[in-house]
Amino acid sequence: MKIFYHPEDGRMGDIIPYYEDGVFKLFYLGMGWTNVSTVDQLHFYDEYRTGIYGGTGSVIKVDGIYHMYYCKFTFEPYMRQYVCHAISEDLKTWKELPEETFQPDDVLYEMTDWRDPHVIWNEEEGCWWMLLAAQRKGLTMRKGCVGLCKSTDLHHWTIEEPLYAPRTNQSAFECPDIFRIGDWWYLTYSVYTDRFETLYRMAKSPSGPWITPIVDTFDTRCFYAAKHGTDGEKHFMYGWNPQREKNLWHFNPEQYKGKDYNTWDWGGTMIVHQLIQQPDGTLTVCPPKAVDEAFHTEESLCFTPLNGDWHTEGTSAGVSSPDAYACLLMNRVPESCKLEMDVRFDETPREFGIALQVDQDFAMGYYLLFEPNRHRVQYKTGIRMYEDGGKMFPYEVEQERPFEWEAGRSYHVRVFVQDSILLLYVDDRIALGTRMFDRKGRRFGLFVSDGSASFERIRLLTE
């Protein structure tokens, strides 16, 4: 079963959600702008190409006419970017309006970045807003911003001061989006310098001022260019988990024939997170209901302790290992599955967690490390398990997510696997997405180091 969508004829780039009549009609960048429909974020149908070629944008409907705003690029003699407009009566046949194409002003904004137009109606100002990935003029390279244009008729736009320009990043703020849930407005965008993630800010007005929450991301760098879609009740973020086909920086040595250490590429497989608004207005994520309930066959569990005095019974396993590393093997990892459990610790361990694609050596594999003292979840691959791995990368952490662990309470953990994709959710608060390419057909494992932990109500579900 495929729980994460990937087009058969190529990779999926930036997703532009549009909702109408009970259906999420998801435009995405691939062979031009392509559309695919879904009702539940699990089953996808009616895929077709629009004939529009260009970069990310947005789609709205006004007085029976659909408006698509997108961007195009030229490269000679300079790299230049343009906002473009097309209209349609059926979302399938589009008429481009080249006379409405426009560039930045070279006064407020640099000419280099002017893309990803996102159009909304601003009730407070009584006009249309267009958000843009742009660069504000400035004395340093930290010019990335969310640009702003305004219109009363959707055809003529005035260039305004940026909506958000914190001067933190050297890249334009890609795929900007703005939406409201209850009393809060949310601004989302993606960056590829200083950080490589989709971020969000929050405010009581669409004009700001914008607050940066403590955890201002939804996932790792494996959830990029994410944009918002809603049916008016449920809210989702649509992004992509990248492929790793290239070795652009030669981190992967020539003698190694796998993909795990290749470059993170543009485009890949769609990932959908459902948003949960917390009482303080901050946003957390969980899997869409249909994805969470996609697997129905519960596999019988097998436990094979390797190190430590494990206590296993039924669907539970636990160990106290105050000064050593305890581990056990479980079932083989299916190509597509969900592993869920409740985890708890009392004597705070240095680390505990779940291993994937490990064998009797409990070495080369993929590890989800829960680290209470470091207030995070970390993902580690087999590259860290042997000497040469330490020579390949100039950094310690591959993927991590901030998380505040507390002793004495249980946390619900869900791990989804589809081919090379790994997606973790903890307590409907954080997600950690990544890829596992090179090791397959091996087993799940559990581990605890320098402390105690229990894993309860474990369920391995397949089709």
Coordinates of C-alpha atoms in Angstrom, one line a residue:
M1 CA 0.0 0.0 0.0
K2 CA 1.2 3.5 -0.9
I3 CA 0.4 5.9 1.9
F4 CA 2.5 8.8 0.5
Y5 CA 1.8 9.9 -3.0
H6 CA 4.5 9.8 -5.7
P7 CA 3.6 10.3 -9.4
E8 CA 4.5 7.3 -11.7
D9 CA 6.1 9.5 -14.4
G10 CA 8.4 11.5 -12.2
R11 CA 9.1 13.2 -8.9
M12 CA 6.7 15.6 -7.2
G13 CA 7.8 19.1 -6.6
D14 CA 6.1 22.0 -4.8
I15 CA 2.4 21.3 -4.0
I16 CA -0.3 24.1 -4.4
P17 CA -3.5 23.0 -2.7
Y18 CA -6.9 24.1 -3.8
Y19 CA -10.1 23.0 -2.2
E20 CA -13.6 22.9 -3.8
D21 CA -16.8 20.9 -3.4
G22 CA -15.4 18.4 -0.9
V23 CA -12.2 17.7 -2.9
F24 CA -8.6 18.8 -2.4
K25 CA -7.4 19.5 -5.9
L26 CA -3.6 19.5 -5.5
F27 CA -1.5 21.2 -8.2
Y28 CA 2.1 20.3 -8.1
L29 CA 5.3 21.0 -10.1
G30 CA 6.5 18.1 -12.2
M31 CA 6.0 18.0 -16.0
G32 CA 4.7 21.6 -15.7
W33 CA 1.7 22.2 -13.4
T34 CA 0.0 18.9 -12.8
N35 CA -3.2 18.3 -10.8
V36 CA -4.2 15.3 -8.7
S37 CA -7.3 15.0 -6.5
T38 CA -7.9 13.5 -3.0
V39 CA -10.7 13.5 -0.5
D40 CA -8.8 11.9 2.4
Q41 CA -5.1 12.5 1.8
L42 CA -4.6 8.8 1.2
H43 CA -6.3 7.9 -2.1
F44 CA -5.4 10.0 -5.1
Y45 CA -7.1 10.1 -8.5
D46 CA -7.9 12.1 -11.7
E47 CA -4.3 13.2 -12.4
Y48 CA -3.9 15.5 -15.4
R49 CA -1.5 18.2 -16.8
T50 CA -2.6 21.8 -17.1
G51 CA -0.3 22.9 -19.9
I52 CA 1.1 25.6 -17.7
Y53 CA 4.9 25.5 -17.3
G54 CA 6.4 27.6 -14.5
G55 CA 7.2 27.7 -10.8
T56 CA 5.1 27.7 -7.6
G57 CA 2.1 29.9 -7.1
S58 CA -1.6 29.8 -6.1
V59 CA -5.1 29.2 -7.4
I60 CA -8.3 31.1 -6.4
K61 CA -11.8 31.3 -7.8
V62 CA -13.6 34.6 -8.1
D63 CA -17.0 35.1 -9.8
G64 CA -16.9 31.7 -11.5
I65 CA -13.4 32.2 -12.9
Y66 CA -10.3 30.4 -11.7
H67 CA -7.1 32.5 -11.4
M68 CA -3.7 30.9 -11.4
Y69 CA -0.7 32.9 -10.3
Y70 CA 2.7 31.4 -11.0
C71 CA 6.2 32.4 -11.9
K72 CA 8.6 32.0 -14.9
F73 CA 12.3 32.5 -15.2
T74 CA 14.9 33.8 -17.7
F75 CA 18.6 33.1 -17.5
E76 CA 20.3 35.3 -20.1
P77 CA 21.8 37.7 -19.8
Y78 CA 20.8 37.7 -16.1
M79 CA 18.7 35.4 -13.9
R80 CA 15.3 37.1 -13.8
Q81 CA 11.9 36.0 -12.3
Y82 CA 8.4 37.1 -13.3
V83 CA 4.9 36.8 -11.8
C84 CA 2.5 35.4 -14.4
H85 CA -1.3 35.1 -14.5
A86 CA -3.6 32.6 -16.2
I87 CA -7.4 32.0 -16.1
S88 CA -9.7 29.1 -16.5
E89 CA -13.4 28.1 -16.4
D90 CA -12.8 24.4 -15.4
L91 CA -9.3 24.1 -13.8
K92 CA -8.1 22.1 -16.8
T93 CA -7.9 24.5 -19.8
W94 CA -5.9 27.6 -19.0
K95 CA -5.4 30.9 -20.9
E96 CA -2.2 32.7 -20.1
L97 CA -2.4 36.5 -19.8
P98 CA 1.2 37.6 -20.8
E99 CA 0.4 41.3 -20.8
E100 CA 0.0 41.1 -16.9
T101 CA 3.5 39.6 -16.3
F102 CA 5.6 41.8 -14.0
Q103 CA 8.9 42.0 -12.2
P104 CA 10.1 43.6 -9.0
D105 CA 10.7 47.3 -8.9
D106 CA 14.4 47.3 -8.2
V107 CA 13.7 49.9 -5.5
L108 CA 12.2 48.0 -2.5
Y109 CA 13.3 44.6 -3.9
E110 CA 16.3 43.1 -5.6
M111 CA 15.7 41.9 -9.2
T112 CA 17.1 38.4 -8.5
D113 CA 14.1 36.9 -6.7
W114 CA 10.4 37.4 -7.5
R115 CA 8.5 34.1 -7.4
D116 CA 5.9 31.8 -5.8
P117 CA 3.0 34.3 -5.8
H118 CA 0.3 33.5 -3.2
V119 CA -3.0 35.5 -3.5
I120 CA -5.6 36.0 -0.8
W121 CA -8.5 38.4 -0.2
N122 CA -7.7 40.7 2.8
E123 CA -11.0 41.6 4.4
E124 CA -9.4 44.2 6.7
E125 CA -8.0 46.2 3.8
G126 CA -10.7 45.4 1.2
C127 CA -8.2 44.4 -1.4
W128 CA -6.2 41.4 -2.8
W129 CA -2.8 40.6 -1.4
M130 CA -0.1 38.8 -3.2
L131 CA 2.8 37.3 -1.1
L132 CA 6.1 36.6 -2.9
A133 CA 9.4 34.9 -2.4
A134 CA 11.7 38.0 -2.6
Q135 CA 14.8 39.8 -1.4
R136 CA 14.5 43.2 0.2
K137 CA 17.2 45.8 -0.7
G138 CA 19.8 45.9 2.1
L139 CA 23.5 46.3 3.0
T140 CA 24.1 42.6 3.8
M141 CA 23.3 39.4 2.0
R142 CA 20.6 38.7 4.6
K143 CA 17.8 40.1 2.4
G144 CA 15.3 37.2 2.3
C145 CA 11.7 38.3 2.8
V146 CA 8.0 37.7 2.1
G147 CA 7.3 40.4 -0.5
L148 CA 3.9 42.0 -0.9
C149 CA 1.8 43.4 -3.7
K150 CA -1.8 44.7 -3.6
S151 CA -4.7 44.8 -6.1
T152 CA -8.4 45.7 -6.3
D153 CA -9.1 43.8 -9.6
L154 CA -6.6 40.8 -9.7
H155 CA -5.0 42.2 -12.8
H156 CA -3.1 45.3 -11.8
W157 CA -0.7 45.1 -8.8
T158 CA 1.1 47.7 -6.8
I159 CA 4.4 46.8 -5.2
E160 CA 4.4 47.4 -1.4
E161 CA 6.8 47.1 1.5
P162 CA 7.5 43.5 2.5
L163 CA 5.0 41.8 4.7
Y164 CA 7.9 40.1 6.7
A165 CA 11.6 40.9 6.4
P166 CA 13.5 39.8 9.5
R167 CA 16.9 40.0 7.7
T168 CA 17.9 36.5 9.0
N169 CA 18.4 34.5 5.8
Q170 CA 20.4 34.9 2.6
S171 CA 17.7 33.1 0.5
A172 CA 14.3 34.4 -0.6
F173 CA 11.5 33.0 1.6
E174 CA 10.1 30.4 -0.7
C175 CA 6.5 29.3 -1.2
P176 CA 5.0 31.9 1.3
D177 CA 1.5 31.2 2.5
I178 CA -0.9 32.9 4.9
F179 CA -4.0 31.5 6.6
R180 CA -6.2 31.9 9.7
I181 CA -7.3 29.5 12.4
G182 CA -9.5 31.0 15.0
D183 CA -8.0 34.2 16.4
W184 CA -4.5 33.5 15.0
W185 CA -3.0 34.3 11.6
Y186 CA -0.1 32.1 10.4
L187 CA 2.6 32.9 7.9
T188 CA 4.5 30.0 6.5
Y189 CA 7.6 29.9 4.2
S190 CA 10.6 27.8 3.4
V191 CA 14.3 28.7 3.5
Y192 CA 17.4 27.1 2.1
T193 CA 20.2 29.1 3.7
D194 CA 21.1 29.1 7.4
R195 CA 18.3 26.5 7.7
F196 CA 16.6 24.2 5.2
E197 CA 13.0 23.8 6.4
T198 CA 9.5 25.1 6.2
L199 CA 8.9 27.6 9.0
Y200 CA 5.9 29.5 10.4
R201 CA 5.2 32.7 12.3
M202 CA 2.0 33.7 14.1
A203 CA 0.1 37.0 14.6
K204 CA -3.3 38.4 15.6
S205 CA -3.5 40.3 12.3
P206 CA -2.5 39.5 8.8
S207 CA -0.3 42.6 8.9
G208 CA 1.7 41.3 11.9
P209 CA 3.6 41.8 14.1
W210 CA 4.8 38.3 13.6
I211 CA 5.8 36.1 16.6
T212 CA 8.3 33.3 16.3
P213 CA 7.2 30.3 18.4
I214 CA 9.9 28.3 20.2
V215 CA 9.4 25.4 17.8
D216 CA 8.8 27.1 14.5
T217 CA 8.9 24.1 12.1
F218 CA 6.7 21.2 11.3
D219 CA 9.2 18.6 10.4
T220 CA 12.9 18.2 9.3
R221 CA 14.6 19.3 6.1
C222 CA 12.7 16.3 4.5
F223 CA 9.5 18.4 4.5
Y224 CA 10.1 21.3 2.1
A225 CA 8.1 24.0 0.2
A226 CA 5.1 23.1 2.3
K227 CA 1.8 25.0 1.7
H228 CA -1.5 25.0 3.5
G229 CA -4.8 23.6 2.5
T230 CA -8.1 23.4 4.3
D231 CA -11.7 22.3 3.9
G232 CA -12.8 25.0 6.4
E233 CA -12.5 22.6 9.4
K234 CA -9.4 20.5 9.0
H235 CA -6.1 22.1 8.1
F236 CA -3.2 20.4 6.4
M237 CA 0.4 21.2 5.3
Y238 CA 1.5 19.7 2.0
G239 CA 5.3 19.3 1.4
W240 CA 7.7 16.9 -0.2
N241 CA 10.3 14.4 1.1
P242 CA 13.3 14.7 -1.3
Q243 CA 15.0 12.0 -3.3
R244 CA 18.8 11.3 -3.0
E245 CA 19.8 10.5 -6.6
K246 CA 22.9 12.7 -6.9
N247 CA 26.2 13.0 -5.1
L248 CA 26.9 16.7 -5.9
W249 CA 29.3 17.4 -3.1
H250 CA 31.0 13.9 -3.1
F251 CA 30.1 13.2 0.5
N252 CA 29.4 9.7 -0.8
P253 CA 32.8 8.1 -1.6
E254 CA 33.1 6.5 -5.0
Q255 CA 33.6 3.0 -3.5
Y256 CA 30.3 3.2 -1.7
K257 CA 27.5 2.2 -4.1
G258 CA 24.5 3.2 -2.0
K259 CA 22.4 6.3 -1.8
D260 CA 22.2 7.1 1.9
Y261 CA 24.9 9.7 1.8
N262 CA 23.9 11.4 -1.5
T263 CA 22.8 14.9 -1.8
W264 CA 19.2 15.8 -0.9
D265 CA 17.6 16.6 -4.3
W266 CA 14.8 18.8 -5.3
G267 CA 11.4 17.1 -5.4
G268 CA 10.4 13.6 -4.3
T269 CA 7.3 12.2 -2.6
M270 CA 4.4 14.2 -1.1
I271 CA 3.9 14.2 2.7
V272 CA 0.8 15.6 4.3
H273 CA 0.7 16.7 7.9
Q274 CA -2.6 17.6 9.6
L275 CA -2.3 20.7 11.8
I276 CA -3.4 20.9 15.4
Q277 CA -3.8 24.3 17.0
Q278 CA -2.7 24.3 20.7
P279 CA -4.3 26.5 23.3
D280 CA -1.5 29.0 23.1
G281 CA -2.0 29.3 19.3
T282 CA 1.1 27.3 18.4
L283 CA 0.8 24.5 15.7
T284 CA 1.7 20.9 16.0
V285 CA 1.2 18.0 13.6
C286 CA -0.4 14.6 13.4
P287 CA -1.0 12.1 10.5
P288 CA -4.2 12.6 8.5
K289 CA -6.9 10.2 9.8
A290 CA -7.0 8.0 6.7
V291 CA -3.3 7.6 6.7
D292 CA -3.2 6.7 10.4
E293 CA -5.9 4.1 9.8
A294 CA -4.6 2.7 6.5
F295 CA -3.1 -0.5 7.9
H296 CA -5.5 -3.1 9.3
T297 CA -3.5 -6.4 9.7
E298 CA -1.9 -6.7 13.1
E299 CA 1.3 -8.9 13.1
S300 CA 2.2 -11.2 15.9
L301 CA 5.2 -9.7 17.7
C302 CA 8.5 -11.5 18.3
F303 CA 11.2 -10.3 20.7
T304 CA 14.8 -11.4 20.7
P305 CA 16.8 -9.8 23.5
L306 CA 20.5 -9.3 22.7
N307 CA 21.9 -7.2 25.5
G308 CA 20.3 -6.4 28.9
D309 CA 17.8 -8.1 31.2
W310 CA 14.7 -7.4 29.2
H311 CA 11.2 -8.2 30.4
T312 CA 8.9 -9.0 27.5
E313 CA 5.2 -10.0 27.8
G314 CA 2.5 -9.8 25.1
T315 CA 2.9 -6.4 23.5
S316 CA 5.3 -4.9 26.0
A317 CA 9.0 -4.8 26.5
G318 CA 11.1 -3.0 29.2
V319 CA 14.5 -2.9 30.6
S320 CA 16.6 -1.3 33.3
S321 CA 20.1 -0.7 32.2
P322 CA 21.7 2.0 34.3
D323 CA 25.2 1.7 33.0
A324 CA 25.1 -0.2 29.7
Y325 CA 23.4 -0.4 26.3
A326 CA 20.5 -2.8 26.2
C327 CA 18.9 -3.8 22.9
L328 CA 16.5 -6.4 21.4
L329 CA 15.4 -7.4 17.9
M330 CA 11.7 -7.5 16.8
N331 CA 9.9 -8.4 13.6
R332 CA 11.2 -7.8 10.1
V333 CA 10.5 -4.4 8.6
P334 CA 7.8 -4.7 5.9
E335 CA 8.0 -2.5 2.8
S336 CA 4.9 -0.6 4.0
C337 CA 3.7 -0.6 7.6
K338 CA 2.9 1.3 10.8
L339 CA 4.6 0.6 14.1
E340 CA 3.1 2.3 17.1
M341 CA 3.6 2.1 20.8
D342 CA 3.6 4.0 24.1
V343 CA 7.0 4.8 25.5
R344 CA 7.9 5.8 29.1
F345 CA 11.0 6.3 31.2
D346 CA 11.5 6.8 34.9
E347 CA 15.2 6.6 35.5
T348 CA 16.2 9.1 32.8
P349 CA 18.2 7.2 30.2
R350 CA 20.9 8.8 28.1
E351 CA 19.0 7.6 25.1
F352 CA 16.3 5.1 24.1
G353 CA 14.3 4.4 21.1
I354 CA 13.6 2.4 17.9
A355 CA 15.9 0.9 15.4
L356 CA 15.0 0.0 11.8
Q357 CA 16.7 -2.4 9.4
V358 CA 19.1 -3.8 11.9
D359 CA 20.4 -7.3 12.3
Q360 CA 22.1 -9.4 15.0
D361 CA 25.1 -7.0 15.2
F362 CA 22.7 -4.2 16.0
A363 CA 25.1 -1.8 14.3
M364 CA 24.4 -0.8 10.7
G365 CA 20.9 0.4 10.4
Y366 CA 18.6 3.5 11.1
Y367 CA 18.0 4.8 14.6
L368 CA 15.3 7.0 16.1
L369 CA 17.0 8.2 19.3
F370 CA 14.9 9.7 22.1
E371 CA 17.2 11.9 24.1
P372 CA 15.6 13.5 27.3
N373 CA 18.7 15.3 28.4
R374 CA 19.2 16.9 25.0
H375 CA 15.5 17.7 24.6
R376 CA 15.2 16.2 21.2
V377 CA 14.6 13.3 18.9
Q378 CA 17.6 12.4 16.7
Y379 CA 17.8 10.3 13.6
K380 CA 21.1 8.5 12.9
T381 CA 22.0 6.2 10.0
G382 CA 24.6 3.5 9.7
I383 CA 27.2 6.1 8.6
R384 CA 27.9 6.8 12.3
M385 CA 28.5 3.1 13.1
Y386 CA 32.0 2.6 11.6
E387 CA 35.3 4.5 11.5
D388 CA 35.1 5.8 7.9
G389 CA 31.7 7.4 8.6
G390 CA 33.4 9.8 11.0
K391 CA 35.6 11.0 8.2
M392 CA 32.9 11.8 5.7
F393 CA 30.8 14.5 7.2
P394 CA 31.8 17.7 9.1
Y395 CA 28.7 17.6 11.4
E396 CA 27.4 15.4 14.2
V397 CA 23.7 15.4 13.8
E398 CA 21.9 14.2 10.6
Q399 CA 18.3 15.0 11.5
E400 CA 16.8 16.1 14.8
R401 CA 13.6 17.6 16.2
P402 CA 13.2 19.5 19.5
F403 CA 11.1 17.8 22.1
E404 CA 10.6 18.2 25.8
W405 CA 10.6 14.8 27.5
E406 CA 9.3 14.2 31.0
A407 CA 10.0 11.3 33.3
G408 CA 7.0 9.3 34.5
R409 CA 4.6 10.0 31.6
S410 CA 3.8 8.0 28.5
Y411 CA 4.2 9.2 24.9
H412 CA 2.4 7.8 21.9
V413 CA 4.8 7.1 19.1
R414 CA 3.9 6.2 15.5
V415 CA 6.4 5.2 12.8
F416 CA 5.3 4.9 9.2
V417 CA 7.4 3.2 6.6
Q418 CA 6.9 3.2 2.8
D419 CA 9.8 1.9 0.8
S420 CA 12.7 4.3 1.6
I421 CA 10.5 6.8 3.5
L422 CA 10.5 6.9 7.3
L423 CA 8.1 9.2 9.1
L424 CA 7.9 9.5 12.9
Y425 CA 5.2 11.2 15.0
V426 CA 5.5 11.7 18.7
D427 CA 2.4 12.5 20.8
D428 CA 0.7 14.5 17.9
R429 CA 3.3 17.2 18.6
I430 CA 6.3 16.7 16.3
A431 CA 7.1 14.9 13.1
L432 CA 10.5 13.6 11.9
G433 CA 10.7 12.6 8.3
T434 CA 13.7 11.2 6.5
R435 CA 14.9 8.4 4.0
M436 CA 16.3 4.9 4.4
F437 CA 17.8 3.7 1.1
D438 CA 20.6 1.2 1.5
R439 CA 19.5 -1.4 4.1
K440 CA 16.3 -3.4 3.6
G441 CA 14.7 -6.7 4.6
R442 CA 16.1 -6.6 8.2
R443 CA 14.4 -6.0 11.5
F444 CA 13.0 -3.5 14.0
G445 CA 14.8 -3.1 17.3
L446 CA 14.4 -1.4 20.6
F447 CA 17.2 0.0 22.7
V448 CA 17.9 1.8 26.0
S449 CA 21.3 3.2 27.1
D450 CA 22.2 4.2 30.7
G451 CA 18.8 4.2 32.2
S452 CA 15.4 2.5 32.1
A453 CA 12.5 2.6 29.7
S454 CA 9.4 0.7 28.7
F455 CA 7.7 0.1 25.4
E456 CA 4.0 -0.8 25.8
R457 CA 1.0 -1.6 23.7
I458 CA 3.3 -2.2 20.7
R459 CA 1.5 -2.9 17.4
L460 CA 2.9 -3.6 14.0
L461 CA 0.3 -3.1 11.3
T462 CA 0.4 -4.0 7.6
E463 CA -2.1 -4.2 4.9

